Amino acid sequence: MTDESDDDGEGLTYAETGVDIDASEAATAALIGAAGEFEGDYAGLVDIGDQYLALATDGVGTKLLVAEAVDDYSTIGIDCIAMNVNDLIATGVEPVAFVDYLAVEEPDDDEAEQIGAGLSEGAKRAGIALVGGETAVMPDVIKGLDIAGTCAGLAPKDGVFPGEAEPGDAIVGWPSSGIHSNGLTLAREAVTKNHEYTDDYPHEPEQTIAEALLTPTRIYSEVLAPLREHETHAAAHVTGGGWTNLTRMGDHRYEITDPFDAQQIYDFVQAEGSVSDEEMHRTFNMGTGFVAALPEGAAEAVVEATGDGRIIGRVAEGEDCVAVRGLELA
């Protein structure tokens, strides 16, 4: 990536488009503190004897507005399942079942059918059961629609990852499928400065810009078994906050020496919004959607078992920081 922002700092930022990650994290911490919830980065764990029941909940975010603009909700259900399933996998939990909650301004059979088909496809990719859901019609509350869901999973107590990387660990990464379901507020603001969603996407003329943005989130189910079979210390699903998600594996220095290439959609977003390299890496996954920290030998075994994974860096002694592509992200 190249820094397309102006020298005077006028490049577009996530906060300026309405999403302040620091403020969001502070609000979340306040909610958790007040509610007395289980302290976990990706899922809540309930002790049910010889194993844990885990629950994760998430939605699709403003990616819905892209879908709404072109009346194409076919991939949204995949995203909803992926964002939940990937959080459970990052904990070391096997996803089992999913329930959705669809809130609409008014009922629309075509929209519901498209979303349902996406949920079914997402469940198939994740290997989980759809066990029901709820549709609420709330014209005084909802404009358009919103969808969220909750995924339940199970894990033996010795199967859950400790959650703390160790200095000397190798970092294994797996590529993303694109923007996934984070940072769309910034991406939308950037690309609509000079384009319509229905315009041809410059890097793939057979696609529209909307189709490129709506590429569904990858589901990382295939990495769970190899990670459980080896000495995985921690894992991270690269979502909101971009590369700073790696610090959720502990207060260390994460030195990324061989990241996956960022897809061309990121070049497009960065150029159209004059977004700085740092802002791009703080907002998006930039080509790497999931990471894990584990000893060198175990990391090599996991790479061999998962196909498209590779060692992308190391965990080092030092302050809470991610060093990637010449950036220092704290």
Backbone as numpy.savetxt, mean C-alpha at the origin, in Angstrom:
# Nx Ny Nz CAx CAy CAz Cx Cy Cz
14.66 8.48 -11.16 13.81 9.68 -11.16 14.70 10.92 -11.16
14.21 11.96 -11.77 14.93 13.23 -11.75 14.09 14.27 -11.06
14.74 15.18 -10.38 14.05 16.20 -9.61 13.51 17.26 -10.57
12.15 17.22 -10.77 11.52 18.15 -11.69 10.99 19.40 -11.00
11.19 19.51 -9.69 10.64 20.66 -8.98 11.47 21.90 -9.26
10.82 23.05 -9.14 11.52 24.31 -9.35 12.44 24.59 -8.19
13.49 25.36 -8.47 14.46 25.69 -7.42 13.83 26.49 -6.29
12.73 27.21 -6.60 12.12 28.04 -5.56 11.12 27.27 -4.70
11.08 25.94 -4.88 10.25 25.11 -4.01 8.78 25.12 -4.36
8.42 25.42 -5.61 7.03 25.51 -5.99 6.44 24.19 -6.46
7.23 23.11 -6.44 6.73 21.82 -6.86 5.58 21.37 -5.99
4.67 20.59 -6.58 3.49 20.11 -5.88 3.88 19.15 -4.76
3.20 19.25 -3.61 3.42 18.33 -2.50 2.11 17.68 -2.09
2.23 16.54 -1.41 1.06 15.80 -0.94 0.25 16.66 0.04
0.94 17.35 0.93 0.24 18.18 1.92 -0.55 19.30 1.25
0.02 19.89 0.21 -0.67 20.98 -0.49 -1.93 20.51 -1.20
-1.98 19.22 -1.57 -3.17 18.69 -2.23 -4.23 18.25 -1.22
-3.90 18.37 0.09 -4.90 18.11 1.11 -4.60 16.95 2.03
-3.48 16.26 1.83 -3.14 15.11 2.68 -1.81 15.36 3.37
-1.85 15.63 4.66 -0.65 15.85 5.46 -0.39 14.55 6.23
0.62 13.80 5.79 0.90 12.48 6.38 1.21 12.59 7.86
2.00 13.59 8.26 2.35 13.74 9.67 1.11 14.00 10.52
0.22 14.87 10.03 -1.01 15.16 10.76 -1.90 13.93 10.84
-1.95 13.17 9.74 -2.76 11.95 9.72 -2.26 10.94 10.73
-0.93 10.77 10.80 -0.37 9.82 11.76 -0.60 10.27 13.19
-0.54 11.56 13.44 -0.80 12.07 14.79 -2.25 11.81 15.19
-3.18 12.03 14.25 -4.59 11.78 14.54 -4.84 10.31 14.80
-4.20 9.45 14.03 -4.35 8.01 14.22 -3.82 7.59 15.59
-2.68 8.13 15.97 -2.10 7.81 17.28 -3.04 8.24 18.41
-3.68 9.41 18.23 -4.61 9.90 19.25 -5.82 8.98 19.36
-6.32 8.50 18.21 -7.46 7.60 18.21 -7.11 6.29 18.91
-5.95 5.73 18.56 -5.53 4.47 19.17 -5.34 4.62 20.67
-4.73 5.73 21.06 -4.50 5.96 22.49 -5.80 6.07 23.26
-6.76 6.79 22.70 -8.04 6.99 23.38 -8.86 5.71 23.44
-8.76 4.89 22.38 -9.56 3.68 22.32 -8.91 2.51 23.05
-7.62 2.65 23.36 -6.93 1.56 24.04 -6.74 0.35 23.15
-6.53 0.57 21.85 -6.39 -0.53 20.91 -5.04 -1.22 21.04
-5.00 -2.45 20.52 -3.74 -3.20 20.49 -2.72 -2.43 19.68
-1.52 -2.34 20.19 -0.48 -1.60 19.50 0.17 -2.49 18.44
-0.22 -2.29 17.19 0.34 -3.05 16.08 0.37 -2.17 14.86
1.40 -2.32 14.02 1.54 -1.44 12.88 0.57 -1.75 11.77
0.23 -3.01 11.58 -0.57 -3.38 10.42 -1.87 -4.10 10.75
-1.97 -4.73 11.91 -3.18 -5.48 12.24 -3.32 -5.58 13.75
-4.55 -5.75 14.19 -4.81 -6.00 15.59 -4.85 -7.50 15.83
-4.24 -7.96 16.92 -4.16 -9.38 17.23 -4.97 -9.70 18.48
-5.75 -10.78 18.39 -6.54 -11.25 19.52 -6.07 -12.65 19.88
-5.70 -12.85 21.13 -5.23 -14.15 21.61 -6.44 -15.08 21.74
-6.43 -16.17 20.95 -7.54 -17.13 21.03 -7.03 -18.53 21.39
-6.00 -18.56 22.22 -5.49 -19.84 22.69 -4.12 -20.13 22.10
-4.07 -21.08 21.17 -2.77 -21.45 20.61 -2.45 -20.66 19.35
-3.29 -19.69 19.00 -3.01 -18.86 17.83 -3.63 -17.48 18.02
-3.33 -16.61 17.06 -3.90 -15.27 17.06 -4.96 -15.15 15.97
-6.03 -14.46 16.31 -6.97 -13.96 15.31 -6.55 -12.53 15.02
-6.35 -12.21 13.75 -5.91 -10.88 13.36 -6.97 -10.20 12.52
-7.07 -8.88 12.68 -8.03 -8.09 11.93 -7.34 -6.85 11.37
-7.61 -6.56 10.11 -7.11 -5.35 9.47 -8.25 -4.70 8.72
-8.29 -3.39 8.71 -9.34 -2.69 7.99 -8.76 -1.53 7.20
-9.27 -1.33 5.98 -8.75 -0.27 5.12 -9.73 -0.06 3.98
-9.49 0.99 3.21 -10.32 1.30 2.06 -9.47 1.55 0.84
-10.05 2.23 -0.13 -9.39 2.47 -1.41 -8.92 3.92 -1.54
-9.50 4.82 -0.76 -9.09 6.22 -0.81 -9.56 6.93 -2.06
-8.84 7.97 -2.44 -9.31 8.82 -3.54 -9.06 8.22 -4.91
-8.55 7.00 -4.96 -8.54 6.28 -6.23 -9.97 6.13 -6.74
-10.92 6.13 -5.81 -12.34 6.07 -6.18 -12.74 7.23 -7.08
-12.13 8.39 -6.90 -12.50 9.54 -7.71 -12.06 9.40 -9.16
-10.96 8.67 -9.38 -10.56 8.36 -10.75 -11.57 7.40 -11.37
-11.95 6.38 -10.61 -12.95 5.42 -11.09 -14.26 6.11 -11.41
-14.67 7.01 -10.53 -15.92 7.73 -10.72 -15.87 8.61 -11.97
-14.73 9.24 -12.22 -14.60 10.15 -13.35 -14.79 9.45 -14.69
-14.43 8.17 -14.75 -14.55 7.43 -16.02 -15.56 6.30 -15.93
-16.30 6.25 -14.82 -17.34 5.24 -14.60 -16.79 3.83 -14.78
-15.62 3.57 -14.21 -15.00 2.26 -14.28 -14.58 1.83 -12.88
-15.40 0.98 -12.27 -15.15 0.51 -10.91 -14.66 -0.94 -10.89
-14.22 -1.44 -12.04 -13.94 -2.87 -12.17 -12.75 -3.35 -11.35
-11.81 -2.47 -11.03 -10.63 -2.89 -10.27 -10.66 -2.46 -8.81
-11.64 -1.66 -8.44 -11.68 -1.09 -7.09 -11.78 -2.16 -6.01
-12.56 -3.20 -6.28 -12.70 -4.28 -5.29 -11.38 -4.99 -5.05
-10.57 -5.15 -6.11 -9.25 -5.77 -5.94 -8.41 -4.93 -5.01
-8.42 -3.61 -5.23 -7.65 -2.71 -4.36 -8.08 -2.83 -2.91
-9.38 -2.88 -2.68 -9.89 -2.92 -1.30 -9.39 -4.16 -0.58
-9.45 -5.29 -1.26 -8.95 -6.52 -0.64 -7.45 -6.48 -0.48
-6.75 -6.00 -1.49 -5.28 -5.98 -1.45 -4.76 -5.16 -0.28
-5.33 -3.98 -0.05 -4.82 -3.12 1.01 -4.96 -3.76 2.38
-5.97 -4.59 2.56 -6.16 -5.29 3.83 -5.32 -6.55 3.93
-5.34 -7.34 2.88 -4.59 -8.59 2.87 -3.09 -8.34 3.04
-2.57 -7.34 2.34 -1.14 -7.05 2.42 -0.72 -6.62 3.82
-1.61 -5.93 4.53 -1.30 -5.55 5.91 -1.20 -6.78 6.81
-2.08 -7.76 6.61 -2.00 -8.98 7.41 -0.72 -9.75 7.10
-0.37 -9.82 5.82 0.84 -10.54 5.43 2.07 -9.89 6.06
2.08 -8.55 6.14 3.21 -7.84 6.75 3.34 -8.16 8.23
2.30 -8.69 8.83 2.33 -9.08 10.24 2.75 -10.54 10.42
2.67 -11.32 9.33 2.95 -12.74 9.40 1.71 -13.58 9.55
0.57 -12.98 9.19 -0.73 -13.61 9.38 -1.29 -14.08 8.04
-1.90 -15.26 8.04 -2.54 -15.77 6.83 -3.96 -15.22 6.72
-4.27 -14.44 5.70 -5.63 -13.92 5.52 -6.60 -15.07 5.26
-7.79 -14.95 5.83 -8.77 -16.04 5.72 -10.09 -15.56 5.11
-10.63 -14.46 5.60 -11.97 -14.04 5.19 -12.08 -12.53 5.16
-13.03 -12.04 4.35 -13.16 -10.60 4.12 -14.63 -10.20 4.12
-14.93 -9.05 4.73 -16.25 -8.44 4.64 -16.07 -7.01 4.16
-17.01 -6.55 3.32 -16.90 -5.20 2.77 -18.02 -4.31 3.27
-17.79 -3.01 3.20 -18.81 -2.02 3.55 -18.85 -0.99 2.44
-19.95 -0.96 1.72 -20.14 -0.03 0.61 -21.18 1.02 1.02
-20.76 2.27 1.05 -21.66 3.38 1.36 -21.88 4.19 0.09
-23.15 4.44 -0.26 -23.47 5.10 -1.52 -24.43 6.26 -1.30
-24.34 7.22 -2.21 -25.30 8.32 -2.21 -26.65 7.83 -2.70
-26.61 6.99 -3.72 -27.83 6.37 -4.22 -27.46 5.03 -4.86
-28.37 4.05 -4.85 -28.03 2.73 -5.39 -27.81 2.79 -6.90
-26.84 2.01 -7.38 -26.57 1.91 -8.81 -26.15 0.47 -9.08
-27.00 -0.26 -9.80 -26.74 -1.68 -10.03 -25.44 -1.92 -10.78
-25.15 -1.08 -11.78 -23.94 -1.30 -12.58 -22.69 -1.09 -11.73
-22.67 -0.02 -10.93 -21.53 0.22 -10.06 -21.34 -0.94 -9.08
-22.43 -1.38 -8.48 -22.36 -2.46 -7.51 -21.85 -3.75 -8.15
-22.30 -4.02 -9.37 -21.86 -5.23 -10.06 -20.36 -5.19 -10.37
-19.89 -4.03 -10.81 -18.46 -3.89 -11.10 -17.62 -4.07 -9.83
-18.06 -3.44 -8.74 -17.32 -3.54 -7.48 -17.34 -4.98 -6.98
-18.50 -5.63 -7.08 -18.61 -7.02 -6.65 -17.69 -7.94 -7.43
-17.60 -7.71 -8.75 -16.71 -8.53 -9.57 -15.26 -8.32 -9.16
-14.90 -7.07 -8.83 -13.53 -6.80 -8.37 -13.24 -7.46 -7.03
-14.20 -7.43 -6.13 -14.02 -8.10 -4.84 -13.83 -9.60 -5.03
-14.61 -10.18 -5.94 -14.49 -11.60 -6.20 -13.11 -11.94 -6.78
-12.62 -11.12 -7.71 -11.31 -11.35 -8.29 -10.21 -11.16 -7.24
-10.35 -10.13 -6.41 -9.37 -9.90 -5.36 -9.31 -11.06 -4.38
-10.47 -11.58 -4.00 -10.52 -12.71 -3.08 -9.87 -13.94 -3.71
-10.08 -14.13 -5.00 -9.46 -15.25 -5.71 -7.95 -15.12 -5.70
-7.44 -13.93 -5.99 -6.00 -13.71 -6.01 -5.39 -13.92 -4.63
-6.13 -13.53 -3.59 -5.63 -13.62 -2.22 -5.85 -14.98 -1.59
-6.72 -15.79 -2.20 -7.03 -17.09 -1.64 -7.85 -17.02 -0.36
-8.78 -16.07 -0.32 -9.61 -15.89 0.88 -11.09 -16.02 0.51
-11.93 -16.09 1.54 -13.37 -16.19 1.34 -14.03 -14.83 1.54
-14.99 -14.52 0.67 -15.86 -13.36 0.91 -17.05 -13.87 1.72
-17.22 -13.33 2.91 -18.24 -13.89 3.81 -19.36 -12.89 4.09
-19.56 -11.94 3.22 -20.66 -11.01 3.40 -20.20 -9.57 3.39
-21.13 -8.68 3.65 -20.83 -7.26 3.65 -22.08 -6.46 3.89
-21.97 -5.16 3.72 -23.08 -4.25 3.99 -23.06 -3.13 2.96
-24.24 -2.80 2.45 -24.40 -1.64 1.59 -25.33 -0.65 2.29
-24.86 0.57 2.46 -25.66 1.59 3.13 -25.93 2.74 2.17
-27.18 3.15 2.07 -27.57 4.28 1.23 -27.72 5.49 2.14
-26.81 6.47 1.99 -26.78 7.62 2.90 -26.59 8.92 2.12
-27.62 9.41 1.46 -27.47 10.61 0.63 -27.07 11.86 1.41
-27.36 11.91 2.70 -26.99 13.08 3.50 -25.54 13.03 3.99
-24.90 11.88 3.82 -23.55 11.69 4.33 -22.53 11.49 3.20
-22.90 10.71 2.20 -21.98 10.30 1.15 -22.28 11.02 -0.16
-21.22 11.49 -0.81 -21.32 11.99 -2.17 -20.66 10.97 -3.07
-21.41 10.37 -3.96 -20.87 9.29 -4.78 -20.88 7.99 -4.00
-19.72 7.44 -3.73 -19.64 6.21 -2.95 -18.30 6.10 -2.25
-18.26 5.23 -1.26 -17.01 4.88 -0.59 -17.07 3.40 -0.27
-15.93 2.75 -0.31 -15.87 1.33 0.02 -14.69 1.08 0.94
-14.92 0.25 1.92 -13.87 -0.19 2.84 -14.15 -1.65 3.18
-13.23 -2.26 3.87 -13.44 -3.65 4.24 -12.59 -4.04 5.42
-12.88 -5.21 5.94 -12.11 -5.78 7.04 -11.74 -7.20 6.68
-10.46 -7.52 6.89 -9.97 -8.86 6.61 -9.57 -9.54 7.91
-10.00 -10.78 8.07 -9.64 -11.58 9.23 -8.60 -12.61 8.83
-7.67 -12.88 9.72 -6.64 -13.87 9.45 -6.27 -14.62 10.71
-5.52 -15.70 10.52 -5.09 -16.53 11.65 -3.59 -16.77 11.55
-2.96 -16.91 12.69 -1.53 -17.22 12.72 -1.19 -17.95 14.01
-0.38 -19.01 13.92 0.15 -19.59 15.16 1.01 -18.55 15.86
1.10 -18.65 17.15 1.79 -17.60 17.89 3.27 -17.48 17.51
3.85 -18.57 17.05 5.24 -18.48 16.62 5.35 -18.12 15.14
4.22 -17.85 14.51 4.23 -17.49 13.10 4.23 -15.99 12.86
3.80 -15.22 13.86 3.76 -13.77 13.72 5.18 -13.21 13.75
5.47 -12.31 12.83 6.82 -11.73 12.78 7.07 -10.88 14.03
8.27 -10.93 14.59 8.58 -10.11 15.76 8.31 -8.63 15.54
8.53 -8.16 14.32 8.23 -6.76 13.99 9.39 -5.81 14.15
10.55 -6.33 14.50 11.72 -5.48 14.72 12.90 -6.01 13.90
13.32 -5.23 12.91 14.50 -5.58 12.13 15.75 -5.49 13.01
16.82 -6.13 12.57 18.08 -6.09 13.32 19.20 -5.58 12.41
20.09 -4.74 12.94 21.23 -4.31 12.13 21.97 -5.51 11.56
22.30 -5.45 10.29 22.94 -6.57 9.62 21.97 -7.38 8.78
20.67 -7.22 9.03 19.67 -7.91 8.21 19.76 -7.47 6.75
19.45 -8.39 5.86 19.25 -8.04 4.46 17.79 -7.60 4.30
17.55 -6.72 3.37 16.19 -6.29 3.05 15.81 -6.88 1.70
14.80 -7.72 1.71 14.28 -8.28 0.47 13.08 -7.44 0.04
13.00 -7.16 -1.25 11.88 -6.39 -1.76 11.19 -7.11 -2.90
9.92 -6.74 -3.11 9.14 -7.26 -4.22 8.53 -6.09 -4.98
8.49 -6.15 -6.31 8.00 -5.01 -7.08 6.51 -4.77 -6.88
6.13 -3.53 -7.05 4.72 -3.16 -7.02 4.15 -3.30 -8.43
2.85 -3.12 -8.54 2.20 -3.12 -9.86 2.00 -1.70 -10.37
2.41 -0.73 -9.57 2.20 0.67 -9.94 1.90 1.49 -8.70
1.01 2.46 -8.83 0.72 3.38 -7.72 0.00 2.70 -6.56
-0.63 1.57 -6.79 -1.43 0.91 -5.76 -2.56 1.86 -5.30
-2.86 1.92 -4.02 -3.98 2.75 -3.57 -3.53 3.80 -2.56
-2.39 4.40 -2.82 -1.89 5.47 -1.96 -1.32 6.60 -2.80
-1.50 7.81 -2.32 -0.94 8.96 -3.01 -1.76 9.45 -4.18
-2.98 8.92 -4.35 -3.78 9.32 -5.51 -4.23 10.78 -5.45
-4.30 11.35 -4.26 -4.65 12.77 -4.17 -3.59 13.61 -4.87
-2.33 13.29 -4.63 -1.24 13.99 -5.30 -1.20 13.64 -6.79
-1.33 12.37 -7.10 -1.27 11.95 -8.50 -2.39 12.59 -9.32
-3.59 12.62 -8.77 -4.72 13.20 -9.49 -4.51 14.69 -9.75
-4.04 15.39 -8.73 -3.80 16.82 -8.87 -2.74 17.09 -9.92
-1.72 16.25 -9.95 -0.62 16.44 -10.90 -1.07 16.20 -12.34
-1.71 15.08 -12.59 -2.00 14.71 -13.98 -3.16 15.49 -14.58
-4.03 16.03 -13.74 -5.17 16.77 -14.29 -4.86 18.26 -14.49
-3.63 18.65 -14.23 -3.25 20.04 -14.52 -3.37 20.33 -16.02
-2.97 19.35 -16.84 -2.94 19.57 -18.28 -3.64 18.47 -19.07
-4.27 17.51 -18.37 -4.86 16.37 -19.06 -6.24 16.04 -18.51
-6.99 15.30 -19.33 -8.22 14.64 -18.88 -7.89 13.18 -18.62
-8.66 12.56 -17.75 -8.42 11.15 -17.46 -8.58 10.28 -18.71
-9.40 10.71 -19.63 -9.65 9.93 -20.85 -8.59 10.14 -21.92
-7.63 11.03 -21.69 -6.54 11.23 -22.65 -5.68 9.97 -22.73
-5.02 9.79 -23.86 -4.08 8.68 -23.99 -2.95 8.85 -22.98
-2.56 7.73 -22.38 -1.41 7.72 -21.47 -0.15 7.69 -22.33
0.72 8.70 -22.21 1.85 8.84 -23.14 2.77 7.62 -23.23
2.95 6.90 -22.13 3.89 5.78 -22.13 3.28 4.50 -22.70
1.95 4.43 -22.74 1.25 3.27 -23.30 0.03 3.82 -24.05
0.18 4.19 -25.31 -0.90 4.87 -26.04 -2.20 4.09 -26.12
-2.13 2.75 -25.95 -3.37 1.97 -25.98 -4.13 2.09 -24.67
-3.53 2.73 -23.67 -4.18 2.97 -22.39 -4.57 4.43 -22.24
-5.60 4.68 -21.44 -5.89 6.05 -21.04 -5.15 6.34 -19.74
-5.09 7.62 -19.39 -4.46 7.99 -18.11 -5.20 7.33 -16.95
-6.53 7.31 -17.04 -7.31 6.68 -15.97 -6.96 5.21 -15.81
-6.83 4.50 -16.91 -6.51 3.08 -16.84 -5.14 2.86 -16.20
-4.19 3.73 -16.50 -2.86 3.60 -15.88 -2.95 3.83 -14.38
-3.73 4.83 -13.96 -3.87 5.11 -12.53 -4.66 4.03 -11.80
-5.56 3.36 -12.51 -6.43 2.36 -11.89 -5.83 0.95 -11.89
-4.59 0.80 -12.34 -3.94 -0.51 -12.25 -4.06 -1.02 -10.82
-4.64 -2.20 -10.62 -4.93 -2.63 -9.24 -3.69 -2.95 -8.42
-3.83 -2.78 -7.12 -2.77 -3.07 -6.16 -2.38 -4.55 -6.20
-1.11 -4.80 -6.20 -0.64 -6.20 -6.17 -0.93 -6.82 -4.81
-1.31 -8.07 -4.82 -1.55 -8.84 -3.60 -0.36 -9.77 -3.40
0.26 -9.72 -2.21 1.54 -10.41 -1.97 1.38 -11.74 -1.23
0.29 -12.44 -1.47 0.03 -13.69 -0.75 1.14 -14.71 -0.90
1.78 -14.73 -2.08 2.77 -15.78 -2.33 4.04 -15.62 -1.50
4.25 -14.47 -0.87 5.48 -14.30 -0.10 5.33 -14.76 1.34
4.10 -14.97 1.80 3.89 -15.27 3.23 4.54 -16.58 3.65
4.28 -17.66 2.94 4.82 -18.96 3.36 6.35 -18.96 3.40
7.05 -18.47 2.37 8.52 -18.42 2.47 9.02 -17.56 3.62
8.36 -16.44 3.87 8.78 -15.58 4.98 8.58 -16.28 6.32
7.49 -17.02 6.45 7.24 -17.74 7.70 8.23 -18.89 7.90
8.65 -19.49 6.79 9.53 -20.65 6.87 10.97 -20.25 7.24
11.29 -18.99 7.11 12.63 -18.52 7.42 12.56 -17.49 8.55
13.71 -17.03 8.96 13.79 -16.20 10.16 13.48 -14.72 9.87
12.25 -14.47 9.47 11.86 -13.10 9.15 11.69 -12.29 10.44
12.39 -11.19 10.51 12.29 -10.34 11.70 11.16 -9.33 11.59
10.95 -8.80 10.40 9.90 -7.79 10.21 9.60 -7.66 8.72
8.43 -7.13 8.43 8.05 -6.87 7.04 7.26 -5.58 6.99
7.17 -5.00 5.81 6.43 -3.74 5.65 5.74 -3.72 4.30
4.49 -3.31 4.33 3.70 -3.05 3.12 3.88 -1.56 2.82
4.42 -1.23 1.65 4.76 0.15 1.33 3.50 0.88 0.85
2.90 1.63 1.78 1.63 2.30 1.50 1.80 3.80 1.72
0.84 4.44 2.41 0.94 5.87 2.68 2.21 6.20 3.44
2.91 7.22 2.97 4.20 7.54 3.55 5.35 7.02 2.72
5.02 6.26 1.66 6.05 5.80 0.74 7.16 5.03 1.42
8.40 5.38 1.09 9.54 4.62 1.59 9.76 4.77 3.09
9.16 5.78 3.71 9.31 5.90 5.17 8.60 4.76 5.89
7.78 3.97 5.18 7.16 2.80 5.80 8.19 1.81 6.32
9.38 1.83 5.75 10.39 0.88 6.20 10.76 1.10 7.66
10.61 2.34 8.15 10.95 2.62 9.54 9.94 1.99 10.51
8.84 1.47 9.98 7.91 0.74 10.84 8.50 -0.60 11.27
9.62 -0.98 10.66 10.31 -2.22 11.06 11.32 -1.97 12.17
11.32 -0.75 12.70 12.23 -0.44 13.81 13.06 0.79 13.54
13.60 1.35 14.61 14.39 2.58 14.50 15.83 2.26 14.10
16.03 2.15 12.79 17.35 1.83 12.25 17.57 2.65 10.99
18.73 2.49 10.43 19.03 3.08 9.13 18.83 1.99 8.06
18.00 2.29 7.08 17.71 1.33 6.01 18.39 1.81 4.74
19.43 1.09 4.34 20.23 1.50 3.18 19.78 0.69 1.96
19.12 1.36 1.04 18.58 0.71 -0.15 19.54 0.95 -1.31
20.16 -0.13 -1.75 21.18 -0.02 -2.79 20.71 -0.51 -4.16
19.63 -1.29 -4.19 19.18 -1.87 -5.45 17.65 -1.90 -5.52
17.00 -0.74 -5.45 15.54 -0.72 -5.50 15.03 -1.11 -6.89
13.80 -1.56 -6.95 13.20 -1.83 -8.25 12.97 -0.52 -8.98
13.03 -0.58 -10.29 12.76 0.62 -11.08 11.34 1.10 -10.84
11.18 2.41 -10.76 9.84 2.99 -10.66 9.15 2.89 -12.01
7.87 2.51 -12.00 7.14 2.42 -13.25 7.02 3.80 -13.90
6.73 3.82 -15.18 6.69 5.08 -15.92 5.57 6.01 -15.47
4.55 5.45 -14.81 3.49 6.31 -14.29 4.06 7.34 -13.31
5.13 6.98 -12.61 5.73 7.91 -11.67 6.47 9.04 -12.39
7.13 8.72 -13.49 7.76 9.77 -14.28 6.71 10.76 -14.77
5.58 10.23 -15.18 4.49 11.06 -15.69 3.93 11.97 -14.59
3.64 11.40 -13.43 3.11 12.18 -12.32 4.12 13.25 -11.89
5.39 12.85 -11.77 6.40 13.79 -11.31 6.56 14.96 -12.27
6.62 14.66 -13.56 6.81 15.72 -14.55 5.59 16.64 -14.61
4.40 16.08 -14.60 3.19 16.89 -14.72 2.96 17.78 -13.50
3.38 17.30 -12.32 3.17 18.08 -11.10 4.40 18.79 -10.60
5.52 18.70 -11.34 6.80 19.27 -10.89 7.08 18.86 -9.44
6.95 17.57 -9.18 7.10 17.03 -7.83 8.55 16.64 -7.59
9.09 16.97 -6.44 10.48 16.67 -6.12 10.67 15.17 -5.92
11.91 14.71 -6.08 12.25 13.32 -5.82 11.88 12.92 -4.40
12.20 13.79 -3.44 11.91 13.46 -2.04 10.42 13.29 -1.80
9.62 14.21 -2.36 8.18 14.11 -2.18 7.62 12.85 -2.83
8.15 12.48 -3.98 7.71 11.25 -4.64 7.98 10.04 -3.76
9.16 9.98 -3.15 9.51 8.82 -2.33 8.83 8.83 -0.97
8.39 9.99 -0.53 7.63 10.07 0.73 6.15 9.75 0.53
5.70 9.74 -0.72 4.28 9.57 -1.01 3.96 8.22 -1.64
4.83 7.76 -2.55 4.53 6.57 -3.36 5.51 5.43 -3.07
5.13 4.24 -3.54 6.03 3.08 -3.36 7.20 3.10 -4.35
7.08 3.87 -5.42 8.16 4.08 -6.39 8.73 2.76 -6.92
7.85 1.78 -7.12 8.25 0.53 -7.76 8.44 -0.65 -6.85
8.50 -0.42 -5.53 8.69 -1.51 -4.57 7.51 -1.51 -3.61
6.72 -2.59 -3.62 5.48 -2.59 -2.85 5.49 -3.31 -1.53
6.51 -4.15 -1.31 6.55 -4.95 -0.09 8.01 -5.28 0.21
8.38 -5.23 1.49 9.75 -5.52 1.90 9.75 -6.37 3.17
10.87 -7.06 3.38 11.04 -7.83 4.61 12.51 -7.78 5.02
12.75 -7.82 6.33 14.10 -7.80 6.89 14.38 -9.14 7.56
15.48 -9.77 7.16 15.84 -11.07 7.71 17.32 -11.34 7.48
17.91 -12.31 8.20 19.34 -12.57 8.04 19.70 -12.91 6.60
20.95 -12.68 6.26 21.41 -12.82 4.87 21.05 -14.17 4.26
21.41 -15.26 4.94 21.15 -16.58 4.40 19.67 -16.84 4.20
18.87 -16.44 5.17 17.42 -16.60 5.06 16.87 -15.75 3.93
17.44 -14.57 3.76 16.98 -13.68 2.69 17.21 -14.30 1.33
18.39 -14.91 1.14 18.68 -15.55 -0.14 17.72 -16.70 -0.41
17.36 -17.45 0.63 16.42 -18.56 0.47 15.04 -18.05 0.09
14.63 -16.96 0.70 13.33 -16.37 0.39 13.29 -15.87 -1.05
14.37 -15.24 -1.48 14.46 -14.76 -2.86 14.28 -15.92 -3.83
14.96 -17.03 -3.57 14.85 -18.20 -4.45 13.45 -18.76 -4.47
12.73 -18.64 -3.35 11.41 -19.25 -3.24 10.29 -18.40 -3.83
10.55 -17.10 -4.04 9.45 -16.22 -4.43 9.52 -15.68 -5.85
10.54 -16.00 -6.59 10.53 -15.63 -8.00 11.00 -14.23 -8.30
10.17 -13.24 -8.03 10.54 -11.87 -8.42 11.04 -11.01 -7.27
11.33 -11.61 -6.15 11.93 -10.85 -5.05 13.44 -10.77 -5.22
14.06 -9.80 -4.58 15.52 -9.71 -4.59 15.98 -8.90 -3.38
17.25 -9.06 -3.03 17.81 -8.26 -1.94 18.03 -6.85 -2.47
17.42 -5.88 -1.80 17.49 -4.49 -2.27 18.31 -3.60 -1.35
18.75 -4.13 -0.20 19.53 -3.29 0.71 19.82 -3.98 2.02
20.22 -3.18 3.00 20.62 -3.70 4.31 20.07 -2.81 5.43
19.94 -3.43 6.59 19.61 -2.68 7.80 20.92 -2.36 8.50
21.13 -1.08 8.83 22.39 -0.66 9.45 22.13 0.04 10.77
23.18 0.14 11.56 23.10 0.95 12.78 22.89 2.41 12.38
22.15 3.13 13.18 21.97 4.54 12.89 20.59 5.02 13.25
20.37 6.31 13.03 19.09 6.91 13.36 18.01 6.46 12.38
16.77 6.61 12.80 15.59 6.27 12.03 15.64 6.96 10.67
15.95 6.22 9.61 16.18 6.86 8.32 16.15 5.83 7.21
15.69 6.25 6.03 15.76 5.41 4.83 16.61 6.14 3.80
17.70 5.50 3.39 18.58 6.07 2.37 18.31 5.35 1.05
17.76 6.08 0.08 17.41 5.49 -1.20 17.58 6.51 -2.30
18.22 6.11 -3.38 18.40 6.95 -4.57 18.96 8.35 -4.22
19.93 8.37 -3.30 20.56 9.63 -2.93 19.77 10.49 -1.98
18.63 9.97 -1.49 17.78 10.70 -0.55 17.96 10.16 0.85
17.72 11.01 1.85 17.73 10.59 3.25 16.35 10.92 3.80
15.52 9.90 3.97 14.14 10.10 4.39 13.96 9.69 5.84
13.67 10.65 6.69 13.51 10.37 8.12 12.03 10.43 8.50
